[in-house]
Amino acid sequence: MDAALELSDVYLTLPAASGPVEILKGVSFRAMPGESVAVVGPSGSGKSSLIAVSTGIERATKGEVKLLGESLRGKSEDGLARLRRGRVSLVFQSFHLLGTMNAFDNVRAPLEIAGLADVDRLAKSGLEAVGLAARMDHFPGQLSGGERQRVAVARALASNPAIVFGDERTGNLDRASGNMVADMLFAVARERNATLVVVTHDAGIAKRADRVVEMNDGRIV
């Protein structure tokens, strides 16, 4: 079985005022279809950069990244967008909801942009999956922090992606809300057989994953 995500000896070097900084240092990593992986480690260890190179947001300086069986090497921005569209989702610490759209339209809009069919049904199903069937018409300003995060989870999963990346998802929530959202993300991803790669500082959330990977100083340890 091919990996959903595979990094082979990946390096990431970024410019800085004091000179180039090596962020990732020979990282090799795999996540299989349907597997959930938690990436843990101290701040500055390279966890978020691992997500960035895995999705093509940052280009690896050396090494190879394969996402859903396709190498990211040499792909144009349009090519990366085509690869990700409807198949790769990200959930960030910041909710990134549009305040002028209600919950339904916040979930629906990316589906329409991706050119998917039956976007109304997908958006409704996504919100129902996170328990927000009765809040679809509410705007972000009318929702609690936990509800806004659930909208973000619904948006990430509504397209039935093959792989979902979560980066510090629950940093904006209290522990109870964070655990509830984590439960939903893991449960819905498992139900839809999506690969889940989650960056977290929370040991309790990490324990929900099938596997835990620890990073330190740009390396997997």
Short mmCIF file of C-alpha atoms in Angstrom, two decimals:
data_model
loop_
_atom_site.label_atom_id
_atom_site.label_comp_id
_atom_site.label_asym_id
_atom_site.label_seq_id
_atom_site.Cartn_x
_atom_site.Cartn_y
_atom_site.Cartn_z
CA MET A 1 0.00 0.00 0.00
CA ASP A 2 1.35 3.43 -0.95
CA ALA A 3 1.76 6.02 1.78
CA ALA A 4 -0.65 8.96 1.85
CA LEU A 5 2.33 11.13 2.78
CA GLU A 6 6.02 10.35 2.49
CA LEU A 7 8.99 12.61 3.26
CA SER A 8 12.44 11.29 2.33
CA ASP A 9 15.50 13.01 3.85
CA VAL A 10 13.82 16.43 3.69
CA TYR A 11 15.66 19.63 4.53
CA LEU A 12 14.15 23.11 4.77
CA THR A 13 16.38 26.18 4.90
CA LEU A 14 14.83 29.64 5.15
CA PRO A 15 16.46 33.07 4.85
CA ALA A 16 16.85 35.27 7.94
CA ALA A 17 18.50 38.60 8.71
CA SER A 18 21.44 36.81 10.33
CA GLY A 19 21.79 34.34 7.45
CA PRO A 20 20.10 31.11 6.29
CA VAL A 21 18.43 29.05 9.04
CA GLU A 22 18.10 25.28 8.73
CA ILE A 23 14.60 24.43 9.95
CA LEU A 24 14.24 20.76 8.94
CA LYS A 25 17.31 18.56 8.99
CA GLY A 26 16.95 15.30 7.11
CA VAL A 27 13.38 14.40 8.06
CA SER A 28 11.99 11.08 6.84
CA PHE A 29 8.38 10.34 7.69
CA ARG A 30 5.40 8.35 6.39
CA ALA A 31 1.65 8.38 7.09
CA MET A 32 -0.46 5.59 5.66
CA PRO A 33 -4.02 5.82 4.30
CA GLY A 34 -6.52 6.05 7.17
CA GLU A 35 -3.79 6.44 9.81
CA SER A 36 -3.80 9.22 12.42
CA VAL A 37 -0.42 10.60 13.45
CA ALA A 38 0.29 13.18 16.16
CA VAL A 39 3.46 15.25 15.78
CA VAL A 40 4.74 16.53 19.13
CA GLY A 41 7.79 18.42 20.36
CA PRO A 42 8.85 21.74 21.87
CA SER A 43 8.17 25.09 20.21
CA GLY A 44 10.62 25.71 17.39
CA SER A 45 11.27 22.01 16.81
CA GLY A 46 9.98 22.10 13.23
CA LYS A 47 6.47 20.68 13.68
CA SER A 48 4.63 23.38 11.74
CA SER A 49 7.36 23.39 9.08
CA LEU A 50 6.75 19.66 8.62
CA ILE A 51 3.12 20.48 7.78
CA ALA A 52 4.22 23.33 5.50
CA VAL A 53 6.53 21.20 3.34
CA SER A 54 4.07 18.27 3.37
CA THR A 55 1.39 20.44 1.76
CA GLY A 56 3.65 22.45 -0.55
CA ILE A 57 3.12 25.70 1.36
CA GLU A 58 6.92 25.71 1.75
CA ARG A 59 9.20 24.04 -0.79
CA ALA A 60 11.69 21.53 0.57
CA THR A 61 15.28 22.70 0.06
CA LYS A 62 16.50 19.11 -0.36
CA GLY A 63 14.87 15.69 -0.31
CA GLU A 64 11.53 14.55 -1.67
CA VAL A 65 7.94 14.95 -0.55
CA LYS A 66 5.23 12.69 -1.94
CA LEU A 67 1.62 13.64 -1.21
CA LEU A 68 -1.08 11.14 -2.20
CA GLY A 69 1.45 9.33 -4.37
CA GLU A 70 2.62 12.43 -6.27
CA SER A 71 6.00 14.08 -5.87
CA LEU A 72 5.80 17.79 -5.06
CA ARG A 73 9.20 18.40 -6.64
CA GLY A 74 8.93 20.79 -9.58
CA LYS A 75 5.16 21.27 -9.31
CA SER A 76 3.87 24.75 -10.14
CA GLU A 77 1.54 26.58 -7.75
CA ASP A 78 -1.34 25.63 -10.06
CA GLY A 79 -0.20 22.02 -10.03
CA LEU A 80 -0.07 22.01 -6.23
CA ALA A 81 -3.54 23.57 -6.07
CA ARG A 82 -4.93 20.88 -8.39
CA LEU A 83 -3.38 18.14 -6.27
CA ARG A 84 -4.77 19.57 -3.03
CA ARG A 85 -8.22 20.54 -4.32
CA GLY A 86 -10.89 18.50 -2.56
CA ARG A 87 -8.32 15.91 -1.43
CA VAL A 88 -6.16 17.76 1.12
CA SER A 89 -7.52 19.86 3.99
CA LEU A 90 -5.91 21.97 6.69
CA VAL A 91 -7.27 23.06 10.07
CA PHE A 92 -5.28 25.91 11.62
CA GLN A 93 -5.14 27.30 15.15
CA SER A 94 -6.85 30.43 13.81
CA PHE A 95 -10.33 29.63 12.58
CA HIS A 96 -10.06 31.68 9.34
CA LEU A 97 -13.86 31.95 9.07
CA LEU A 98 -15.34 34.78 7.00
CA GLY A 99 -17.39 37.02 9.30
CA THR A 100 -19.74 38.07 6.48
CA MET A 101 -20.80 34.46 5.81
CA ASN A 102 -22.91 32.20 7.99
CA ALA A 103 -21.65 28.77 9.04
CA PHE A 104 -23.25 27.04 6.05
CA ASP A 105 -21.64 29.38 3.52
CA ASN A 106 -18.27 29.23 5.29
CA VAL A 107 -18.29 25.47 4.69
CA ARG A 108 -19.91 25.65 1.26
CA ALA A 109 -17.68 28.29 -0.37
CA PRO A 110 -14.44 26.24 -0.51
CA LEU A 111 -16.36 23.27 -1.90
CA GLU A 112 -17.71 25.44 -4.71
CA ILE A 113 -14.26 26.91 -5.40
CA ALA A 114 -12.89 23.36 -5.63
CA GLY A 115 -15.49 22.60 -8.32
CA LEU A 116 -17.09 19.76 -6.40
CA ALA A 117 -20.59 18.51 -7.16
CA ASP A 118 -23.55 18.70 -4.78
CA VAL A 119 -21.91 21.32 -2.55
CA ASP A 120 -25.10 22.10 -0.60
CA ARG A 121 -25.44 18.49 0.52
CA LEU A 122 -21.73 18.24 1.39
CA ALA A 123 -21.83 21.44 3.45
CA LYS A 124 -24.96 20.38 5.31
CA SER A 125 -23.52 16.92 5.98
CA GLY A 126 -20.25 18.42 7.23
CA LEU A 127 -22.00 20.65 9.75
CA GLU A 128 -24.29 17.84 10.88
CA ALA A 129 -21.21 15.66 11.50
CA VAL A 130 -19.89 18.18 14.06
CA GLY A 131 -23.27 18.74 15.74
CA LEU A 132 -24.09 22.14 14.23
CA ALA A 133 -27.22 21.29 12.25
CA ALA A 134 -29.16 23.91 14.23
CA ARG A 135 -26.50 26.64 13.82
CA MET A 136 -26.04 26.68 10.04
CA ASP A 137 -27.59 30.13 9.63
CA HIS A 138 -25.51 31.71 12.40
CA PHE A 139 -22.58 33.99 11.62
CA PRO A 140 -19.16 33.54 13.29
CA GLY A 141 -19.85 36.47 15.64
CA GLN A 142 -22.93 34.61 16.90
CA LEU A 143 -21.00 31.41 17.66
CA SER A 144 -18.84 30.46 20.64
CA GLY A 145 -15.13 29.76 20.18
CA GLY A 146 -15.77 26.03 20.29
CA GLU A 147 -18.56 26.32 17.71
CA ARG A 148 -16.34 28.34 15.39
CA GLN A 149 -13.67 25.68 15.61
CA ARG A 150 -16.28 23.03 14.83
CA VAL A 151 -17.24 24.99 11.71
CA ALA A 152 -13.56 24.95 10.73
CA VAL A 153 -13.46 21.17 11.26
CA ALA A 154 -16.65 20.76 9.20
CA ARG A 155 -15.14 22.85 6.41
CA ALA A 156 -11.97 20.74 6.43
CA LEU A 157 -13.83 17.43 6.28
CA ALA A 158 -16.86 18.29 4.13
CA SER A 159 -15.10 17.45 0.86
CA ASN A 160 -14.24 13.96 2.17
CA PRO A 161 -10.49 14.63 1.77
CA ALA A 162 -7.96 11.83 1.62
CA ILE A 163 -5.67 13.59 4.12
CA VAL A 164 -6.24 16.25 6.79
CA PHE A 165 -3.52 18.33 8.46
CA GLY A 166 -4.20 20.00 11.81
CA ASP A 167 -1.79 22.61 13.16
CA GLU A 168 -2.20 23.62 16.82
CA ARG A 169 -5.94 23.22 16.35
CA THR A 170 -7.09 23.75 19.90
CA GLY A 171 -4.72 26.53 20.96
CA ASN A 172 -7.58 29.05 21.00
CA LEU A 173 -9.92 26.92 23.10
CA ASP A 174 -10.29 25.98 26.74
CA ARG A 175 -9.40 22.39 27.56
CA ALA A 176 -12.99 21.08 27.56
CA SER A 177 -13.77 22.66 24.18
CA GLY A 178 -10.41 21.54 22.81
CA ASN A 179 -11.00 17.93 23.81
CA MET A 180 -14.49 17.99 22.30
CA VAL A 181 -13.20 19.34 18.98
CA ALA A 182 -10.33 16.82 18.99
CA ASP A 183 -12.82 14.00 19.56
CA MET A 184 -14.84 15.18 16.55
CA LEU A 185 -11.84 15.56 14.26
CA PHE A 186 -10.49 12.11 15.07
CA ALA A 187 -13.92 10.47 14.93
CA VAL A 188 -14.99 12.01 11.62
CA ALA A 189 -11.59 11.37 10.00
CA ARG A 190 -11.75 7.74 11.14
CA GLU A 191 -15.32 7.35 9.92
CA ARG A 192 -14.31 8.67 6.48
CA ASN A 193 -10.99 6.76 6.44
CA ALA A 194 -8.99 9.97 6.01
CA THR A 195 -5.33 10.19 6.97
CA LEU A 196 -4.90 12.67 9.83
CA VAL A 197 -1.63 14.43 10.70
CA VAL A 198 -1.99 16.66 13.78
CA VAL A 199 0.60 18.98 15.32
CA THR A 200 -0.13 19.42 19.03
CA HIS A 201 1.37 20.33 22.39
CA ASP A 202 -1.43 18.48 24.20
CA ALA A 203 -0.43 14.99 25.37
CA GLY A 204 -4.09 14.02 25.75
CA ILE A 205 -4.81 14.82 22.10
CA ALA A 206 -1.63 13.03 20.99
CA LYS A 207 -2.81 9.86 22.75
CA ARG A 208 -5.86 9.72 20.46
CA ALA A 209 -3.62 9.15 17.43
CA ASP A 210 -2.62 5.75 16.11
CA ARG A 211 1.00 6.84 16.28
CA VAL A 212 3.00 9.66 17.89
CA VAL A 213 6.07 11.20 16.22
CA GLU A 214 8.37 13.43 18.28
CA MET A 215 10.43 16.25 16.78
CA ASN A 216 13.33 18.18 18.26
CA ASP A 217 15.69 20.67 16.63
CA GLY A 218 14.37 19.99 13.14
CA ARG A 219 14.67 16.23 13.35
CA ILE A 220 12.43 13.28 14.18
CA VAL A 221 13.78 11.68 17.34
#
